[in-house]
Amino acid sequence: MTHTLPQLPYDYSQLEPHIDAQTMQIHHSKHHATYVAKLNAALEQFPELFETPLEELIADLDKLPQEIQSAVRNNGGGHLNHTLFWKILTPGGSKQPIKQLAVAIEQTFGSFEDFKKELQTTAINRFGSGWAWLSVDEKGKLIIESTPNQDTPLMHNHTPLLGIDVWEHAYYLKYQNKRPDYLEAIWNVINWDNVSERYEEATQ
Ligand code: MN3
C-alpha cells in the first residue's frame, strides 16, 4: 500500500490567529504532500517495502537499499513528523498536560513552566531547519531533544510525543524571521489530550 496524505482533524483556518490558514494550507497540501509523493517514488523501486511500517524502515535505515536511504530518511521522516504534528495541534481541548503526563513533566522538569522554557530554548537554538521534541527515551524517561531536517526521535529508539516544526515553512508567512514569536504562540494550540494519551501508550 502506498503512503497517503492524512486529512487534518480541523480546518486550515481553525488555528488562527496563532497559526494562519495560508501557512496551514501550504504546509499540509504542498509540503507534506510532497514528502508523501517522494517517499512513494523512492519505495516504488522496492515495492515489497510498502508492506513494512514506515516507523520500522526509519528506525533501521541502514538495512534499506543504499540508493533510497536518504530519500526515505528525508521524505519518510517528513511524512511521519508531519502526521504527528497535525495531531498534536488543536483549536480546543486542555491547555496543559493532563493525568500521568502532567505528573511526569513536573517530576522531570520541575514545573510545566520550566518544561516550556526548556523546549522553547531547544527550538530557538535549532540551527537551520529541524524539530524540537518532547520524547520518551529507551528507559521510559521524558526528554527534550532536537533533530535536524526531517530526522525523527524514532531513529534513536525514542518515542516522540510532541514535535514542534521549526522549518521556516511552518511560520514564515505570519512571523517572518521571528521564530520565538511563533514558538510563543504555538502553546495556545497544543493538543495536550493527544500528547498525554500518547505518553500513557508509550510508557505502558
Ligand atoms: Mn513542516
PDB file of C-alpha atoms in Angstrom, residues 3-122:
ATOM      1  CA  HIS A   3       1.542   6.077   1.692  1.00  0.00           C
ATOM      2  CA  THR A   4      -1.154   8.747   1.683  1.00  0.00           C
ATOM      3  CA  LEU A   5      -1.548  12.288   2.959  1.00  0.00           C
ATOM      4  CA  PRO A   6      -3.713  12.211   6.098  1.00  0.00           C
ATOM      5  CA  GLN A   7      -6.656  14.576   6.405  1.00  0.00           C
ATOM      6  CA  LEU A   8      -6.422  17.257   9.047  1.00  0.00           C
ATOM      7  CA  PRO A   9      -8.781  16.814  12.010  1.00  0.00           C
ATOM      8  CA  TYR A  10      -9.680  20.563  11.777  1.00  0.00           C
ATOM      9  CA  ASP A  11      -9.941  23.230   9.091  1.00  0.00           C
ATOM     10  CA  TYR A  12      -6.926  25.194   7.896  1.00  0.00           C
ATOM     11  CA  SER A  13      -8.326  28.355   9.480  1.00  0.00           C
ATOM     12  CA  GLN A  14      -9.121  26.904  12.893  1.00  0.00           C
ATOM     13  CA  LEU A  15      -5.718  27.513  14.445  1.00  0.00           C
ATOM     14  CA  GLU A  16      -5.979  31.244  13.701  1.00  0.00           C
ATOM     15  CA  PRO A  17      -4.675  33.644  14.897  1.00  0.00           C
ATOM     16  CA  HIS A  18      -1.797  31.548  16.275  1.00  0.00           C
ATOM     17  CA  ILE A  19      -1.098  29.672  13.042  1.00  0.00           C
ATOM     18  CA  ASP A  20      -2.618  31.282   9.966  1.00  0.00           C
ATOM     19  CA  ALA A  21      -4.773  29.447   7.430  1.00  0.00           C
ATOM     20  CA  GLN A  22      -2.486  30.066   4.462  1.00  0.00           C
ATOM     21  CA  THR A  23       0.512  28.612   6.287  1.00  0.00           C
ATOM     22  CA  MET A  24      -1.542  25.577   7.292  1.00  0.00           C
ATOM     23  CA  GLN A  25      -2.804  25.054   3.770  1.00  0.00           C
ATOM     24  CA  ILE A  26       0.611  25.269   2.110  1.00  0.00           C
ATOM     25  CA  HIS A  27       2.249  23.266   4.879  1.00  0.00           C
ATOM     26  CA  HIS A  28      -0.228  20.408   4.613  1.00  0.00           C
ATOM     27  CA  SER A  29      -1.286  20.349   0.959  1.00  0.00           C
ATOM     28  CA  LYS A  30       2.123  21.231  -0.549  1.00  0.00           C
ATOM     29  CA  HIS A  31       4.985  20.460   1.827  1.00  0.00           C
ATOM     30  CA  HIS A  32       3.572  17.358   3.471  1.00  0.00           C
ATOM     31  CA  ALA A  33       2.042  16.143   0.197  1.00  0.00           C
ATOM     32  CA  THR A  34       5.462  16.414  -1.453  1.00  0.00           C
ATOM     33  CA  TYR A  35       7.098  14.286   1.253  1.00  0.00           C
ATOM     34  CA  VAL A  36       4.459  11.619   0.681  1.00  0.00           C
ATOM     35  CA  ALA A  37       4.890  11.703  -3.110  1.00  0.00           C
ATOM     36  CA  LYS A  38       8.685  11.489  -2.921  1.00  0.00           C
ATOM     37  CA  LEU A  39       8.565   8.721  -0.323  1.00  0.00           C
ATOM     38  CA  ASN A  40       6.278   6.688  -2.591  1.00  0.00           C
ATOM     39  CA  ALA A  41       8.517   7.343  -5.588  1.00  0.00           C
ATOM     40  CA  ALA A  42      11.527   6.016  -3.678  1.00  0.00           C
ATOM     41  CA  LEU A  43       9.730   2.919  -2.374  1.00  0.00           C
ATOM     42  CA  GLU A  44       8.309   2.070  -5.788  1.00  0.00           C
ATOM     43  CA  GLN A  45      11.780   0.850  -6.726  1.00  0.00           C
ATOM     44  CA  PHE A  46      11.438  -1.794  -3.984  1.00  0.00           C
ATOM     45  CA  PRO A  47       7.667  -2.295  -3.697  1.00  0.00           C
ATOM     46  CA  GLU A  48       7.940  -5.002  -1.024  1.00  0.00           C
ATOM     47  CA  LEU A  49       8.966  -2.185   1.360  1.00  0.00           C
ATOM     48  CA  PHE A  50       5.413  -0.821   1.223  1.00  0.00           C
ATOM     49  CA  GLU A  51       4.498  -3.799   3.444  1.00  0.00           C
ATOM     50  CA  THR A  52       6.771  -2.673   6.299  1.00  0.00           C
ATOM     51  CA  PRO A  53       5.503   0.042   8.663  1.00  0.00           C
ATOM     52  CA  LEU A  54       7.320   3.285   7.930  1.00  0.00           C
ATOM     53  CA  GLU A  55       8.353   3.619  11.602  1.00  0.00           C
ATOM     54  CA  GLU A  56      10.328   0.394  11.220  1.00  0.00           C
ATOM     55  CA  LEU A  57      12.018   1.487   7.988  1.00  0.00           C
ATOM     56  CA  ILE A  58      13.062   4.767   9.617  1.00  0.00           C
ATOM     57  CA  ALA A  59      14.360   3.100  12.786  1.00  0.00           C
ATOM     58  CA  ASP A  60      16.618   0.858  10.673  1.00  0.00           C
ATOM     59  CA  LEU A  61      17.706   2.972   7.725  1.00  0.00           C
ATOM     60  CA  ASP A  62      20.958   1.054   7.349  1.00  0.00           C
ATOM     61  CA  LYS A  63      19.020  -2.031   6.308  1.00  0.00           C
ATOM     62  CA  LEU A  64      17.462  -0.291   3.327  1.00  0.00           C
ATOM     63  CA  PRO A  65      18.960  -0.418  -0.164  1.00  0.00           C
ATOM     64  CA  GLN A  66      21.555   2.313  -0.155  1.00  0.00           C
ATOM     65  CA  GLU A  67      20.143   4.189  -3.133  1.00  0.00           C
ATOM     66  CA  ILE A  68      16.930   5.039  -1.274  1.00  0.00           C
ATOM     67  CA  GLN A  69      18.276   5.593   2.252  1.00  0.00           C
ATOM     68  CA  SER A  70      18.415   9.362   2.093  1.00  0.00           C
ATOM     69  CA  ALA A  71      15.067   9.651   0.269  1.00  0.00           C
ATOM     70  CA  VAL A  72      13.381   7.556   2.968  1.00  0.00           C
ATOM     71  CA  ARG A  73      15.175   9.416   5.731  1.00  0.00           C
ATOM     72  CA  ASN A  74      14.107  12.854   4.452  1.00  0.00           C
ATOM     73  CA  ASN A  75      10.687  12.146   2.979  1.00  0.00           C
ATOM     74  CA  GLY A  76       9.669   9.253   5.215  1.00  0.00           C
ATOM     75  CA  GLY A  77      10.792  11.294   8.200  1.00  0.00           C
ATOM     76  CA  GLY A  78       8.898  14.279   6.817  1.00  0.00           C
ATOM     77  CA  HIS A  79       5.747  12.187   6.415  1.00  0.00           C
ATOM     78  CA  LEU A  80       5.910  10.746   9.958  1.00  0.00           C
ATOM     79  CA  ASN A  81       6.838  14.054  11.583  1.00  0.00           C
ATOM     80  CA  HIS A  82       4.013  15.975   9.929  1.00  0.00           C
ATOM     81  CA  THR A  83       1.451  13.231  10.546  1.00  0.00           C
ATOM     82  CA  LEU A  84       2.298  13.608  14.237  1.00  0.00           C
ATOM     83  CA  PHE A  85       2.411  17.415  14.061  1.00  0.00           C
ATOM     84  CA  TRP A  86      -1.202  17.724  12.814  1.00  0.00           C
ATOM     85  CA  LYS A  87      -2.370  15.533  15.683  1.00  0.00           C
ATOM     86  CA  ILE A  88      -0.638  17.467  18.417  1.00  0.00           C
ATOM     87  CA  LEU A  89      -2.313  20.705  17.305  1.00  0.00           C
ATOM     88  CA  THR A  90      -5.932  21.556  18.011  1.00  0.00           C
ATOM     89  CA  PRO A  91      -8.155  24.587  18.348  1.00  0.00           C
ATOM     90  CA  GLY A  92      -9.699  23.225  21.567  1.00  0.00           C
ATOM     91  CA  GLY A  93      -9.007  20.862  24.428  1.00  0.00           C
ATOM     92  CA  SER A  94      -6.870  21.077  27.530  1.00  0.00           C
ATOM     93  CA  LYS A  95      -4.303  23.885  27.580  1.00  0.00           C
ATOM     94  CA  GLN A  96      -1.842  21.932  29.672  1.00  0.00           C
ATOM     95  CA  PRO A  97      -0.715  18.338  30.186  1.00  0.00           C
ATOM     96  CA  ILE A  98      -3.190  16.103  31.979  1.00  0.00           C
ATOM     97  CA  LYS A  99      -3.064  12.921  34.068  1.00  0.00           C
ATOM     98  CA  GLN A 100       0.195  10.962  34.249  1.00  0.00           C
ATOM     99  CA  LEU A 101       1.976  13.239  31.799  1.00  0.00           C
ATOM    100  CA  ALA A 102       1.313  16.277  33.987  1.00  0.00           C
ATOM    101  CA  VAL A 103       2.918  14.474  36.926  1.00  0.00           C
ATOM    102  CA  ALA A 104       5.873  13.218  34.869  1.00  0.00           C
ATOM    103  CA  ILE A 105       6.578  16.695  33.457  1.00  0.00           C
ATOM    104  CA  GLU A 106       6.689  18.173  36.951  1.00  0.00           C
ATOM    105  CA  GLN A 107       8.926  15.391  38.210  1.00  0.00           C
ATOM    106  CA  THR A 108      11.304  15.637  35.267  1.00  0.00           C
ATOM    107  CA  PHE A 109      11.488  19.370  34.594  1.00  0.00           C
ATOM    108  CA  GLY A 110      10.379  20.930  37.887  1.00  0.00           C
ATOM    109  CA  SER A 111       7.214  22.549  36.570  1.00  0.00           C
ATOM    110  CA  PHE A 112       5.187  22.975  33.397  1.00  0.00           C
ATOM    111  CA  GLU A 113       6.643  26.472  33.035  1.00  0.00           C
ATOM    112  CA  ASP A 114      10.215  25.173  33.317  1.00  0.00           C
ATOM    113  CA  PHE A 115       9.423  22.489  30.758  1.00  0.00           C
ATOM    114  CA  LYS A 116       8.022  25.078  28.339  1.00  0.00           C
ATOM    115  CA  LYS A 117      11.110  27.231  28.742  1.00  0.00           C
ATOM    116  CA  GLU A 118      13.448  24.337  28.046  1.00  0.00           C
ATOM    117  CA  LEU A 119      11.556  23.168  24.963  1.00  0.00           C
ATOM    118  CA  GLN A 120      11.360  26.769  23.756  1.00  0.00           C
ATOM    119  CA  THR A 121      15.104  27.263  24.129  1.00  0.00           C
ATOM    120  CA  THR A 122      15.825  23.983  22.353  1.00  0.00           C
TER     121      THR A 122
END
